[in-house]
Coordinates of C-alpha atoms and ligand atoms in Angstrom, one line a residue:
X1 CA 27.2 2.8 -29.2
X2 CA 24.9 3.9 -32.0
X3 CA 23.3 7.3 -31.2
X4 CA 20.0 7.8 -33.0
X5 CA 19.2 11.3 -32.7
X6 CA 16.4 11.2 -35.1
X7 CA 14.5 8.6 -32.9
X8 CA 12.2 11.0 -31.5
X9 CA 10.9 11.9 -35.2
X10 CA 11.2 8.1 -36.3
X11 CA 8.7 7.9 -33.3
X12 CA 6.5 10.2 -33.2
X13 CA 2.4 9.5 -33.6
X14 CA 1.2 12.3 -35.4
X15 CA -2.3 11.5 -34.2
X16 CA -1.9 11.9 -30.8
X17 CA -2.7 14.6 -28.9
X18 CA -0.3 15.0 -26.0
X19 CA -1.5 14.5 -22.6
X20 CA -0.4 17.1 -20.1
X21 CA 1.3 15.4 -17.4
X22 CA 2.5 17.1 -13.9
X23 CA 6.3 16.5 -13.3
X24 CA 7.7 16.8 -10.2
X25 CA 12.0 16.4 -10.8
X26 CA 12.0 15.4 -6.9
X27 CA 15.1 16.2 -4.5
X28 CA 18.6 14.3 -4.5
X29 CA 19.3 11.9 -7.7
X30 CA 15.4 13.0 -8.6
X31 CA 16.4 15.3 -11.4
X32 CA 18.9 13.2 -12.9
X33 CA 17.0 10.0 -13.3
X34 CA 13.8 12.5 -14.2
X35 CA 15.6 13.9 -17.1
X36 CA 17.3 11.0 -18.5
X37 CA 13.5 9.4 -18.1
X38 CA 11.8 12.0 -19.9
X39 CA 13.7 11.9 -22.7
X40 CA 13.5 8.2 -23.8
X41 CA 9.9 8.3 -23.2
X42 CA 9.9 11.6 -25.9
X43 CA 12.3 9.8 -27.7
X44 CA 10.0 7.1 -28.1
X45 CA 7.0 8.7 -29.3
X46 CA 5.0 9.7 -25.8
X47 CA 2.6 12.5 -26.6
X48 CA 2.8 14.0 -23.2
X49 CA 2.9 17.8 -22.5
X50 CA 4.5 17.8 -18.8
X51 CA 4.2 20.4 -16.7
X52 CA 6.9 20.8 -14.1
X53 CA 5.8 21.5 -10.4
X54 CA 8.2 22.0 -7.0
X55 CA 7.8 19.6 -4.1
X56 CA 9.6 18.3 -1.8
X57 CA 12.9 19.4 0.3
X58 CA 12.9 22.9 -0.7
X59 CA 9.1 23.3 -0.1
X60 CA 9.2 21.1 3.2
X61 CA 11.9 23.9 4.3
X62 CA 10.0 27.2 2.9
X63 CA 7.6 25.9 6.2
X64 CA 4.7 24.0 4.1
X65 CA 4.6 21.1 6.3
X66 CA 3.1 18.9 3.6
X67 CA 6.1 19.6 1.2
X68 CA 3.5 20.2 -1.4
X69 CA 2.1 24.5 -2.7
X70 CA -0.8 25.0 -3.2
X71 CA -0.9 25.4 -7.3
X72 CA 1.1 22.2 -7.4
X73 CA -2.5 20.4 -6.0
X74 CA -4.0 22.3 -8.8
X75 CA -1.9 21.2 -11.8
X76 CA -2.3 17.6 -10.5
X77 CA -6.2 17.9 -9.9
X78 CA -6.1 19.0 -14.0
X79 CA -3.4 16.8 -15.7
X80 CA -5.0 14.2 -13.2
X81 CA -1.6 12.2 -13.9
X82 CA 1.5 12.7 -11.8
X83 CA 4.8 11.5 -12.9
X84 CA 6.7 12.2 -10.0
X85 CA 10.7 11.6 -8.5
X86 CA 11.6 10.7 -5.4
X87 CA 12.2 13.5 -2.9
X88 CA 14.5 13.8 0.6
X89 CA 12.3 14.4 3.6
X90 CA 13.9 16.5 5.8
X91 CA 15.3 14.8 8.8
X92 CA 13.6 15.8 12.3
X93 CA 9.8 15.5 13.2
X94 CA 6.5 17.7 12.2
X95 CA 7.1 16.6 8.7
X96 CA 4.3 14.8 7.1
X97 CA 4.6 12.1 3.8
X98 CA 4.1 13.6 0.9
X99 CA 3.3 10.4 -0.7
X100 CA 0.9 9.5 1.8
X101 CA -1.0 13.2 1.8
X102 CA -0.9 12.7 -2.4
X103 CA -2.0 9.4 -2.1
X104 CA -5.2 9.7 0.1
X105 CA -5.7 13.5 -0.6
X106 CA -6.5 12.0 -4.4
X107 CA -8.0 9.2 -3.3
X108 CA -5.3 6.4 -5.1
X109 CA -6.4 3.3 -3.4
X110 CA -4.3 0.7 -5.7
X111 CA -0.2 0.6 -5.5
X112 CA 1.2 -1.8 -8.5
X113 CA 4.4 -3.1 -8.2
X114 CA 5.6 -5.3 -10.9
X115 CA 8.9 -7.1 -9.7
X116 CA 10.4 -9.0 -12.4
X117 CA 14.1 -11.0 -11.9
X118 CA 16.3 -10.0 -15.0
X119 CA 18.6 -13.5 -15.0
X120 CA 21.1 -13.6 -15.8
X121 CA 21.7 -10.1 -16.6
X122 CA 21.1 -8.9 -13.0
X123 CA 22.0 -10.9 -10.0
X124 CA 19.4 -12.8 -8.1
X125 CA 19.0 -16.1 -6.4
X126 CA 15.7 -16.2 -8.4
X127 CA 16.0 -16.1 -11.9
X128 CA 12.3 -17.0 -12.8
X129 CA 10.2 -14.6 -10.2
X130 CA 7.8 -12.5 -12.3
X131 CA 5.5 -11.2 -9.5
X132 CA 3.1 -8.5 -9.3
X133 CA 2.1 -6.8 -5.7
X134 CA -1.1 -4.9 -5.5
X135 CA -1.5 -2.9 -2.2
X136 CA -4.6 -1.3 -0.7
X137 CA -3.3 2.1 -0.1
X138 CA -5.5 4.5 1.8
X139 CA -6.4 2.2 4.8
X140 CA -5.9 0.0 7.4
X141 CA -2.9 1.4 9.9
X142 CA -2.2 4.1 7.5
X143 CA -5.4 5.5 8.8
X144 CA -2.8 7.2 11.2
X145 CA -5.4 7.6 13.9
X146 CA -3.7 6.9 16.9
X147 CA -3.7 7.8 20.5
X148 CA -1.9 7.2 23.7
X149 CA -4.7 5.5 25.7
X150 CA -3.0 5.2 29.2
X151 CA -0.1 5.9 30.5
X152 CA 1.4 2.7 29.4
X153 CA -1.0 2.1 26.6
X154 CA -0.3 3.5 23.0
X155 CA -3.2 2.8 19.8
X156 CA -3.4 2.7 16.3
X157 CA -6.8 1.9 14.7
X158 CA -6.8 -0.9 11.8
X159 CA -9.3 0.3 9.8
X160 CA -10.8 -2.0 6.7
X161 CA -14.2 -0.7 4.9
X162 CA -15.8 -2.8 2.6
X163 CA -16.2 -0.8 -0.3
X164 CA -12.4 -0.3 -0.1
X165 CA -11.8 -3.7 0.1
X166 CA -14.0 -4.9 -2.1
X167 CA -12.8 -2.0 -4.8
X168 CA -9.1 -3.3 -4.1
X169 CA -9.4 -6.9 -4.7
X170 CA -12.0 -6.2 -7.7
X171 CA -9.2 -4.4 -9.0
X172 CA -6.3 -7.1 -8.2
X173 CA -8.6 -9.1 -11.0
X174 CA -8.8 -6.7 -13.2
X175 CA -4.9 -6.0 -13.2
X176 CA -4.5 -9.7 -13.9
X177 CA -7.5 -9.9 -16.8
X178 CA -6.0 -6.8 -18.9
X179 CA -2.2 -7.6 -18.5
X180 CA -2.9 -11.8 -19.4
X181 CA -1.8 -12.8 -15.7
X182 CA -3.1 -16.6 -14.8
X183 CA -3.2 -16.5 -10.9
X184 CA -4.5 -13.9 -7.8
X185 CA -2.9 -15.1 -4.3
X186 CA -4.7 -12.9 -1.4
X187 CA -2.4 -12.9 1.9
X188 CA -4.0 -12.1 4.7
X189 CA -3.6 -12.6 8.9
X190 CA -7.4 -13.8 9.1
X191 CA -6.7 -16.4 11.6
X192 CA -6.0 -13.6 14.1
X193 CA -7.9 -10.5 13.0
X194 CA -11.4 -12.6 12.2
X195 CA -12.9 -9.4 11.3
X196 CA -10.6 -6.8 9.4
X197 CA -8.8 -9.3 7.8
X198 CA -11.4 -11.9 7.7
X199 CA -13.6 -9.4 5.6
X200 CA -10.4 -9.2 3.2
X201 CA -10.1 -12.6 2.8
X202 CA -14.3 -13.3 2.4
X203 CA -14.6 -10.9 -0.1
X204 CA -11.7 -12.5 -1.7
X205 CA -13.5 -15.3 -1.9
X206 CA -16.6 -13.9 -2.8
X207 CA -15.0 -12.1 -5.9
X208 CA -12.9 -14.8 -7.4
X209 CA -16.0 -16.5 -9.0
X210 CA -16.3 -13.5 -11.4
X211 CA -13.0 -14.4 -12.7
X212 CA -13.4 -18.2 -13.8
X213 CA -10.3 -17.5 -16.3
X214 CA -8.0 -16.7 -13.4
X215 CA -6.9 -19.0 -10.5
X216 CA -7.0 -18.1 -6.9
X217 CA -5.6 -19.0 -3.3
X218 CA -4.7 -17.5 0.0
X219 CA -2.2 -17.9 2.2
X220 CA -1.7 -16.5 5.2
X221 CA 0.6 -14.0 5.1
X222 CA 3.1 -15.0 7.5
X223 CA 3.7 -18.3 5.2
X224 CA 2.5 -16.3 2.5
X225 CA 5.6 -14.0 3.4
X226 CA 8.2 -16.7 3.9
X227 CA 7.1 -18.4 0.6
X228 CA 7.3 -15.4 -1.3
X229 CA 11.2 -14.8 -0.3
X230 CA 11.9 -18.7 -0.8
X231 CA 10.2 -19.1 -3.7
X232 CA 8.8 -16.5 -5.3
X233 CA 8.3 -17.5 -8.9
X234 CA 5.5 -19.5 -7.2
X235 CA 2.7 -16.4 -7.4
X236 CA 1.9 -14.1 -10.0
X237 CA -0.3 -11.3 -8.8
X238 CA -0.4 -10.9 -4.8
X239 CA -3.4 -9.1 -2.9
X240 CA -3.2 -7.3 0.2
X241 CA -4.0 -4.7 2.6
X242 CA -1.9 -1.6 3.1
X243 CA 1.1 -2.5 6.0
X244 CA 1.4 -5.8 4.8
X245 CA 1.9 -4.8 0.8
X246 CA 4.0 -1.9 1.8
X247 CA 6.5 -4.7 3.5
X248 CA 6.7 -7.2 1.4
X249 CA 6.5 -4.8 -2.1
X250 CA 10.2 -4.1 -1.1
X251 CA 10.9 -7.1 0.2
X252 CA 9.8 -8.5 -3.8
X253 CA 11.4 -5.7 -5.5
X254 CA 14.6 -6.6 -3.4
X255 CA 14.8 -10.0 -4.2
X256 CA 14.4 -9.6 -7.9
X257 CA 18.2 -8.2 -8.1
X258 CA 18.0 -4.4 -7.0
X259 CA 15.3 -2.0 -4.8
X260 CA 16.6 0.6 -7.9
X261 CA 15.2 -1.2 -11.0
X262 CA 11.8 -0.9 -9.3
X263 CA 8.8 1.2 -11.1
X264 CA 4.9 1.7 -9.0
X265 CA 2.1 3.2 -10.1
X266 CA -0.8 4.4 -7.5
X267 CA -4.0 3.8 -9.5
X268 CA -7.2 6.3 -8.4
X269 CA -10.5 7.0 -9.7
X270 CA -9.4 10.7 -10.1
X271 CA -5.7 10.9 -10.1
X272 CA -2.8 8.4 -10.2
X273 CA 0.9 8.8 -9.4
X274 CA 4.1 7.0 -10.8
X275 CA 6.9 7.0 -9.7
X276 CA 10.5 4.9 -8.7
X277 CA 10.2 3.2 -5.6
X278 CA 13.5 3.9 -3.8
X279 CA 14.3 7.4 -2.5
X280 CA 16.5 10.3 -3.5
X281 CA 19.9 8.9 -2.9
X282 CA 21.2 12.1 -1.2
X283 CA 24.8 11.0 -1.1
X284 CA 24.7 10.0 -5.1
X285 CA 23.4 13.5 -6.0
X286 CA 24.6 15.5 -8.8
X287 CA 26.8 12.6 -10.2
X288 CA 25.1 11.3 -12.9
X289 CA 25.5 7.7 -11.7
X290 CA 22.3 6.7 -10.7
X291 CA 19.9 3.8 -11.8
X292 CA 17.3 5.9 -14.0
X293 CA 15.5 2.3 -14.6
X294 CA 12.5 2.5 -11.5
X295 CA 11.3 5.8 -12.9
X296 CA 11.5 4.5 -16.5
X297 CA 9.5 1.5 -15.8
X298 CA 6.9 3.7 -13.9
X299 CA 7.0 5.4 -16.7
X300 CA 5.8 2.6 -19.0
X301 CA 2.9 2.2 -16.7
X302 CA 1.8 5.6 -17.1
X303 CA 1.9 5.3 -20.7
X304 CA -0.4 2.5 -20.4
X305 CA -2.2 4.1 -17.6
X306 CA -3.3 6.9 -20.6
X307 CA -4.1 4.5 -23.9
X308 CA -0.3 4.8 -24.9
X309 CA 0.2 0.8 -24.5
X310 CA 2.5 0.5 -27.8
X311 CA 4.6 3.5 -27.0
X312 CA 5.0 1.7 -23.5
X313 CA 6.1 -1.4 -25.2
X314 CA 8.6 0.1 -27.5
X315 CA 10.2 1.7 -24.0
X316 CA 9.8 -1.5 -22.1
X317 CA 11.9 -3.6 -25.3
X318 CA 14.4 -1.1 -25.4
X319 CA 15.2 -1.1 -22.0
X320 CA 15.0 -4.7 -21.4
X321 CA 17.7 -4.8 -24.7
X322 CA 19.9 -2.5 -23.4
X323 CA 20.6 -4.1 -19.8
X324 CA 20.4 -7.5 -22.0
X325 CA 23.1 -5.7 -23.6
X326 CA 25.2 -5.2 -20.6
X327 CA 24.8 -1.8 -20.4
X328 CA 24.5 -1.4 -17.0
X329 CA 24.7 1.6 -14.9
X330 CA 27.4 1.2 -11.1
X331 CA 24.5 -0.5 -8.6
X332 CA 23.7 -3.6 -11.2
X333 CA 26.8 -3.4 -13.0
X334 CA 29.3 -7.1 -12.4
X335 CA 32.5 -8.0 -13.7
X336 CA 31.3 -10.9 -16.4
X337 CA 28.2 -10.3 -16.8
X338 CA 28.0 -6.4 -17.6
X339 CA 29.6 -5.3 -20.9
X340 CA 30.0 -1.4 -20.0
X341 CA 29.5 0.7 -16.9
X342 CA 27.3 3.5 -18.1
X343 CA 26.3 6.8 -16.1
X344 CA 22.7 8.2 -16.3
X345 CA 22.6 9.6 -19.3
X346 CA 24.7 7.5 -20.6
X347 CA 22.1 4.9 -19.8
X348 CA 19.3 7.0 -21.3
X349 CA 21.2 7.0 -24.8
X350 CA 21.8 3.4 -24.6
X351 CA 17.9 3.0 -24.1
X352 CA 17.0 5.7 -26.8
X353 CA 19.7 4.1 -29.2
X354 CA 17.5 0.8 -28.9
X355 CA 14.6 2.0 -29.5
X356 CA 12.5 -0.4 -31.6
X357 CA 14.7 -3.1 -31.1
X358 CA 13.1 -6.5 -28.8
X359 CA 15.1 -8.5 -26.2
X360 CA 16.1 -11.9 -27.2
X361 CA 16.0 -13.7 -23.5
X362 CA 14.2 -11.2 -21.4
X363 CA 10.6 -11.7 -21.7
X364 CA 9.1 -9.0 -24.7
X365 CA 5.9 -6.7 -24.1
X366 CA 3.9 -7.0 -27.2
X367 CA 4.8 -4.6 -29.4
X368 CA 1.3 -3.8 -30.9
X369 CA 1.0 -2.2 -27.0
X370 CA -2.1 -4.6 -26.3
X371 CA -1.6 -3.8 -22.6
X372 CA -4.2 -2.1 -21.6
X373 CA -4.9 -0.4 -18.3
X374 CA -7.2 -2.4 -15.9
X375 CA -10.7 -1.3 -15.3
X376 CA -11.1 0.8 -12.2
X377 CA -13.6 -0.8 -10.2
X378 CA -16.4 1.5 -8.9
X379 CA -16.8 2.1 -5.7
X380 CA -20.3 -0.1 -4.2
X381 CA -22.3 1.2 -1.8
X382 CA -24.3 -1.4 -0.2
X383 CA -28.2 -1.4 1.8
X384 CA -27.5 -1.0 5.5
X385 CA -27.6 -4.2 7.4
X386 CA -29.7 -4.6 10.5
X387 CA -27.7 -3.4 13.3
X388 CA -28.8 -4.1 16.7
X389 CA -26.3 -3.0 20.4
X390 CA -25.8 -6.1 22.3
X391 CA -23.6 -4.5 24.7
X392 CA -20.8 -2.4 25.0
X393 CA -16.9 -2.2 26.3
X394 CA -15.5 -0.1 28.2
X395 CA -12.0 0.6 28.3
X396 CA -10.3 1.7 31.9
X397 CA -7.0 3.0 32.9
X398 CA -6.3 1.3 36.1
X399 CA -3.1 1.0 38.0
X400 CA -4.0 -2.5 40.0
X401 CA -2.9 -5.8 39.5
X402 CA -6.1 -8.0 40.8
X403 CA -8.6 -8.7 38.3
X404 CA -11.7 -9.1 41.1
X405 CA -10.9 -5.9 42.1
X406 CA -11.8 -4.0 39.1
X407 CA -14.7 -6.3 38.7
X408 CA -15.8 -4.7 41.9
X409 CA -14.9 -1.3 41.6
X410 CA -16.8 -1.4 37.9
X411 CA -19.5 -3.5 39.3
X412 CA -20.7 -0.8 41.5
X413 CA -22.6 0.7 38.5
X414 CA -24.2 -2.3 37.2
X415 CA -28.0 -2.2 37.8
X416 CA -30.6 -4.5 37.5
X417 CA -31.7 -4.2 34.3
X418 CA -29.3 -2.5 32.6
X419 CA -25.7 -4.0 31.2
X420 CA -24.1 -6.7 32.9
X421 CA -20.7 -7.3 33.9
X422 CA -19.5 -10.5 31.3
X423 CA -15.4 -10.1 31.0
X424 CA -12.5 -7.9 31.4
X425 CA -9.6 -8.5 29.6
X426 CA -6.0 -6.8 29.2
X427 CA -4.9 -6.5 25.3
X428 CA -7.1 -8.5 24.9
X429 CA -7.0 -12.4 26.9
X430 CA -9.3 -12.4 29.3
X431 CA -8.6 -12.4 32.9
X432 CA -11.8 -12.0 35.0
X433 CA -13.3 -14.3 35.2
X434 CA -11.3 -17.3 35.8
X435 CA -8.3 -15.5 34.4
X436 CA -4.6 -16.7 35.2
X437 CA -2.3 -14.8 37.7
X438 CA 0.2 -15.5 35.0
X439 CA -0.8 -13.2 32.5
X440 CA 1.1 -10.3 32.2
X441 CA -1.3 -7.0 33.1
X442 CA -0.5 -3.6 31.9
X443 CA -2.8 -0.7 33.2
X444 CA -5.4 -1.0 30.1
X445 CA -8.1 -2.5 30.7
X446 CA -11.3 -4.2 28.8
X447 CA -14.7 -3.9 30.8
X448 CA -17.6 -5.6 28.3
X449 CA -21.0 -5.1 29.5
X450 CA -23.9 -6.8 27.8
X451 CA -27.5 -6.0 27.9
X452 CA -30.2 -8.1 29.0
X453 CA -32.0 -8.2 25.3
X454 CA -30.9 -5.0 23.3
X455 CA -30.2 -1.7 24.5
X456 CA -29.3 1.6 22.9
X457 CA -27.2 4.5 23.6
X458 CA -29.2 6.0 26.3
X459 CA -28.4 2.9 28.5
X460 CA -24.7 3.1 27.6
X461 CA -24.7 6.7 28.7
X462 CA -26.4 5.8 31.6
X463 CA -23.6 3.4 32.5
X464 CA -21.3 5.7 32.3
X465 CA -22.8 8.4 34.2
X466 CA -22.3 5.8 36.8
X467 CA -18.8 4.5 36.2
X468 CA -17.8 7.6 36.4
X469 CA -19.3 8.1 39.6
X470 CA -17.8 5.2 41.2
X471 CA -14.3 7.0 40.1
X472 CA -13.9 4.7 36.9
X473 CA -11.0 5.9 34.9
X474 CA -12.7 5.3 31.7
X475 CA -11.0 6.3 28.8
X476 CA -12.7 5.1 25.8
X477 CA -15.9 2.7 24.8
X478 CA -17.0 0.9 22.0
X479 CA -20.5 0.0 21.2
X480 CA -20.9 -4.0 20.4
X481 CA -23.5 -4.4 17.7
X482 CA -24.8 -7.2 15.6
X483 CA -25.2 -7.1 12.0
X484 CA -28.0 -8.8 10.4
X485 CA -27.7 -11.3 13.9
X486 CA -23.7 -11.8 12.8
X487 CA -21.7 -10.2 16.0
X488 CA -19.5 -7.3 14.7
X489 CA -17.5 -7.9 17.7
X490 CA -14.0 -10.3 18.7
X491 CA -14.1 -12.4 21.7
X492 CA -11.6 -11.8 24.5
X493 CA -9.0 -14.2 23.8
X494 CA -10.1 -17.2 26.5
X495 CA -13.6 -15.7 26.7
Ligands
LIG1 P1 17.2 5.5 -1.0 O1 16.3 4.5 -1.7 O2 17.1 6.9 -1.4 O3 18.7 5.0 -1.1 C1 19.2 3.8 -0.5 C2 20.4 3.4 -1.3 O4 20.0 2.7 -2.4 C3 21.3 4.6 -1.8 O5 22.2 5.0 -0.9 C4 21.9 4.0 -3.1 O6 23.0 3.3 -2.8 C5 20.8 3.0 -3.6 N1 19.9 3.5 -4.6 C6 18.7 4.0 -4.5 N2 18.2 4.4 -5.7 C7 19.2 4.1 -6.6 C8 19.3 4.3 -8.0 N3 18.2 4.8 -8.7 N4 20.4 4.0 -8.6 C9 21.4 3.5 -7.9 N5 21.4 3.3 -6.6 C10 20.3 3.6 -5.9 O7 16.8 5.3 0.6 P2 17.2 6.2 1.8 O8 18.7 6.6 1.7 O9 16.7 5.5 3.0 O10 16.4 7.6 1.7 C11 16.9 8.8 1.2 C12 15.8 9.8 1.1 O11 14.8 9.4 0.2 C13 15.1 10.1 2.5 O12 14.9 11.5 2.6 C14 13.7 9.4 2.3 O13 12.8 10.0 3.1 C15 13.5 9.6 0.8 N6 12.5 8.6 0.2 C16 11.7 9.1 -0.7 C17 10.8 8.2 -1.3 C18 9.9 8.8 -2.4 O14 10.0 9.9 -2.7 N7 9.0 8.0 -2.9 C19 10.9 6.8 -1.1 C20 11.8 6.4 -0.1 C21 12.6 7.2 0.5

């Protein structure tokens, strides 16, 4: 192997001043990979100053339970650019994700993960798939707002705002526009969830004409899903909301030969993160063996991310040479096809001694760095539409089984007048009235009560002032209001 010490000089961009960067070396096989990272990107000519900072493990134990000091949220605040290793998270509960606290803390609403086959150099039963998966980071489930309702009833709110969606999928576009990608696919469940994921897929819809250049569809995801494993060289860039892209970004990044070749970026207005996508590896610690490729390749999004597009390029090449080359470190590395089992570093002076150098099959980033980093979408606050309360529903914990009973029970503090009795339902199908003795009741129930005209919170607390003298175990209620005359409200399923 040809060792090229001077490729750092060779490199360098005199011009450029370096951009400080916060480092976090991570727990486990963080530092290794870290290391050998750092130094091809130097070697190639990245003006970056980084500035180390602890999180993780050690921090998680010192009793932060955020695994992150305070002066670590003030180097990444500055540097606003956070090249960061995975880190161990200690087993046993009142731990909370670092990722997720970064994440939402800095407001990074877009994950990237480009998942790329490398046939035949790396194993995969599909050599063509060159797909893209752009997840909505900060809502939906990960909301994290959950309660135990009843005693046998346990909630977690799916939360979708517009803006958020709208700034998401804008974004999807404009991740497709800046890096020459011909197709958006949305996946979403709209079928079922009408309103959350309806909105995703509507505003979708409502975006794509801004994009003539770029073709669009939508599946739904559960096809969507089972297409993408089957046949994945069928999409380029994927939309979707947080759980769903959180799934099937591994499930991609899995197919396309190995979860440890796999770089992400998380995109914000403010502050954006990049990192490997697979964890620390505890038990390959300390041996210089692992994979430093997921880091590296998050790496060469971050140098796009800040203006450094041909410096990224030059990375990308080498890298792509080397495993071309059959340089391959233990989890990718195959009798016949690999040339050399490398360690870490090893790896990392395979990559540096390439530098410059193009792959001949593996597909070649453009060398004059013309990728540029997408526009961020701004955030669009929209006028208020004209929101009028139709009703309201009433949630109950109630131990019975008969449907007419609670109808009764509730029904004693209906008035005429005020809100009327129209359904109960249990998760949501409908079993009073008319229900089926079939359906299998838990002891959460749905009361909807909708007013004679409009009515307004006064009434509702009215209503429950009397439910709750009648003995009504409510435990939660939700307003029903119209938008502009649109209901902002599901139907019991049956109603
Ligand atoms: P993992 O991704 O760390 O490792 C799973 C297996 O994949 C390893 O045993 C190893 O065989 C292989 N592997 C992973 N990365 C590799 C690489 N670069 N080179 C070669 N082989 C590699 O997942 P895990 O074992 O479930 O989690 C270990 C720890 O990592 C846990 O504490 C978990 O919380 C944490 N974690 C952190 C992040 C993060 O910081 N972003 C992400 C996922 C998991």
């Amino acid at each position: 192997m040809t060792h090229q010490p001077s490729a750092s000089k060779a490199f360098q961009t005199a011009t450029r001043v370096p951009v400080p960067v916060t480092v976090a070396y991570g727990d486990g096989i963080g530092p290794e990979i870290m290391e050998a990272s750092l130094r091809i990107l130097e070697a190639a000519g990245a003006a970056i100053a980084p500035e180390p900072i602890e999180i993780g493990e050690k921090v998680y134990l010192r009793g932060i339970s955020a695994g992150i000091e305070p002066e670590a949220w003030e180097s990444l605040r500055r540097t606003k650019v956070f090249y960061k290793a995975p880190i161990t998270t200690p087993q046993g509960g009142g731990f909370k994700s670092l990722n997720v606290t970064v994440r939402k803390s800095l407001g990074m609403f877009a994950n990237v993960r480009p998942c790329a086959s490398l046939h035949p150099f790396v194993e995969t039963k599909h050599p063509d798939m060159d797909v893209v998966i752009i997840r909505e980071n900060e809502e939906d489930l990960y909301a994290g707002i959950e309660h135990r309702q009843t005693d046998e009833v346990f909630q977690c709110l799916k939360l979708f705002s517009r803006p958020a969606t709208e700034r998401i999928i804008r974004y999807a576009f404009e991740y497709a526009r800046a890096n020459g990608r011909r197709k958006v696919t949305c996946f979403s469940k709209d079928n079922i969830m009408k309103l959350t994921d309806g909105l995703y897929h509507r505003i979708f819809d409502e975006i794509a004409p801004d994009y003539p250049e770029i073709e669009t569809e939508h599946w739904i995801i559960d096809i969507g899903a089972a297409k993408l494993a089957a046949n994945p060289a069928q999409f380029d860039v994927i939309v979707m909301a947080n759980l769903y892209g959180d799934i099937l970004s591994d499930v991609a990044a899995e197919i396309t030969g190995s979860v440890g070749l796999g770089g992400s970026a998380n995109i914000g207005e403010h502050c954006s993160m990049f990192e490997a996508i697979h964890g620390s590896a505890p038990r390959r610690a300390g041996q210089n063996s692992a994979n430093p490729s997921g880091l590296l390749l998050a790496g060469v999004q971050m140098l796009t991310h800040i203006g450094q597009g041909d410096v990224a390029a030059r990375v990308q090449n080498a890298w792509a040479k080397t495993i071309e080359d059959g340089i391959h470190t233990y989890d990718i590395y195959r009798e016949g096809t690999s040339r050399e089992l490398v360690t870490t570093s090893g790896f990392a002076d395979a990559v540096i001694a390439r530098l410059g150098q193009e792959p001949v099959k593996l597909s070649a980033a453009s060398a004059s760095g013309s990728a540029k980093a997408p526009v961020i979408p701004a955030i669009i606050r929209r006028e208020p539409q004209k929101r009028e309360m139709v009703g309201v529903d009433v949630f109950v914990q109630w131990a019975g089984d008969n449907p007419d009973t609670l109808a009764e029970l509730v029904g004693g503090a209906v008035r005429d007048g005020g809100p009327k009795l129209v359904m109960i339902s249990n998760r949501g199908v409908k079993v009073w009235p008319a229900g089926l003795p079939e359906t299998f009741k838990t002891d959460h129930w749905r009361c909807r009560f909708m007013f004679d005209g409009l009515g307004n919170r006064g009434m509702v607390a009215e209503l429950m002032v009397r439910l709750a003298r009648e003995g009504v175990d409510f435990i939660k209620t939700e307003q029903l209001y119209n938008f502009d005359g649109e209901p902002g409200y599901s139907l019991g399923q049956g109603q």
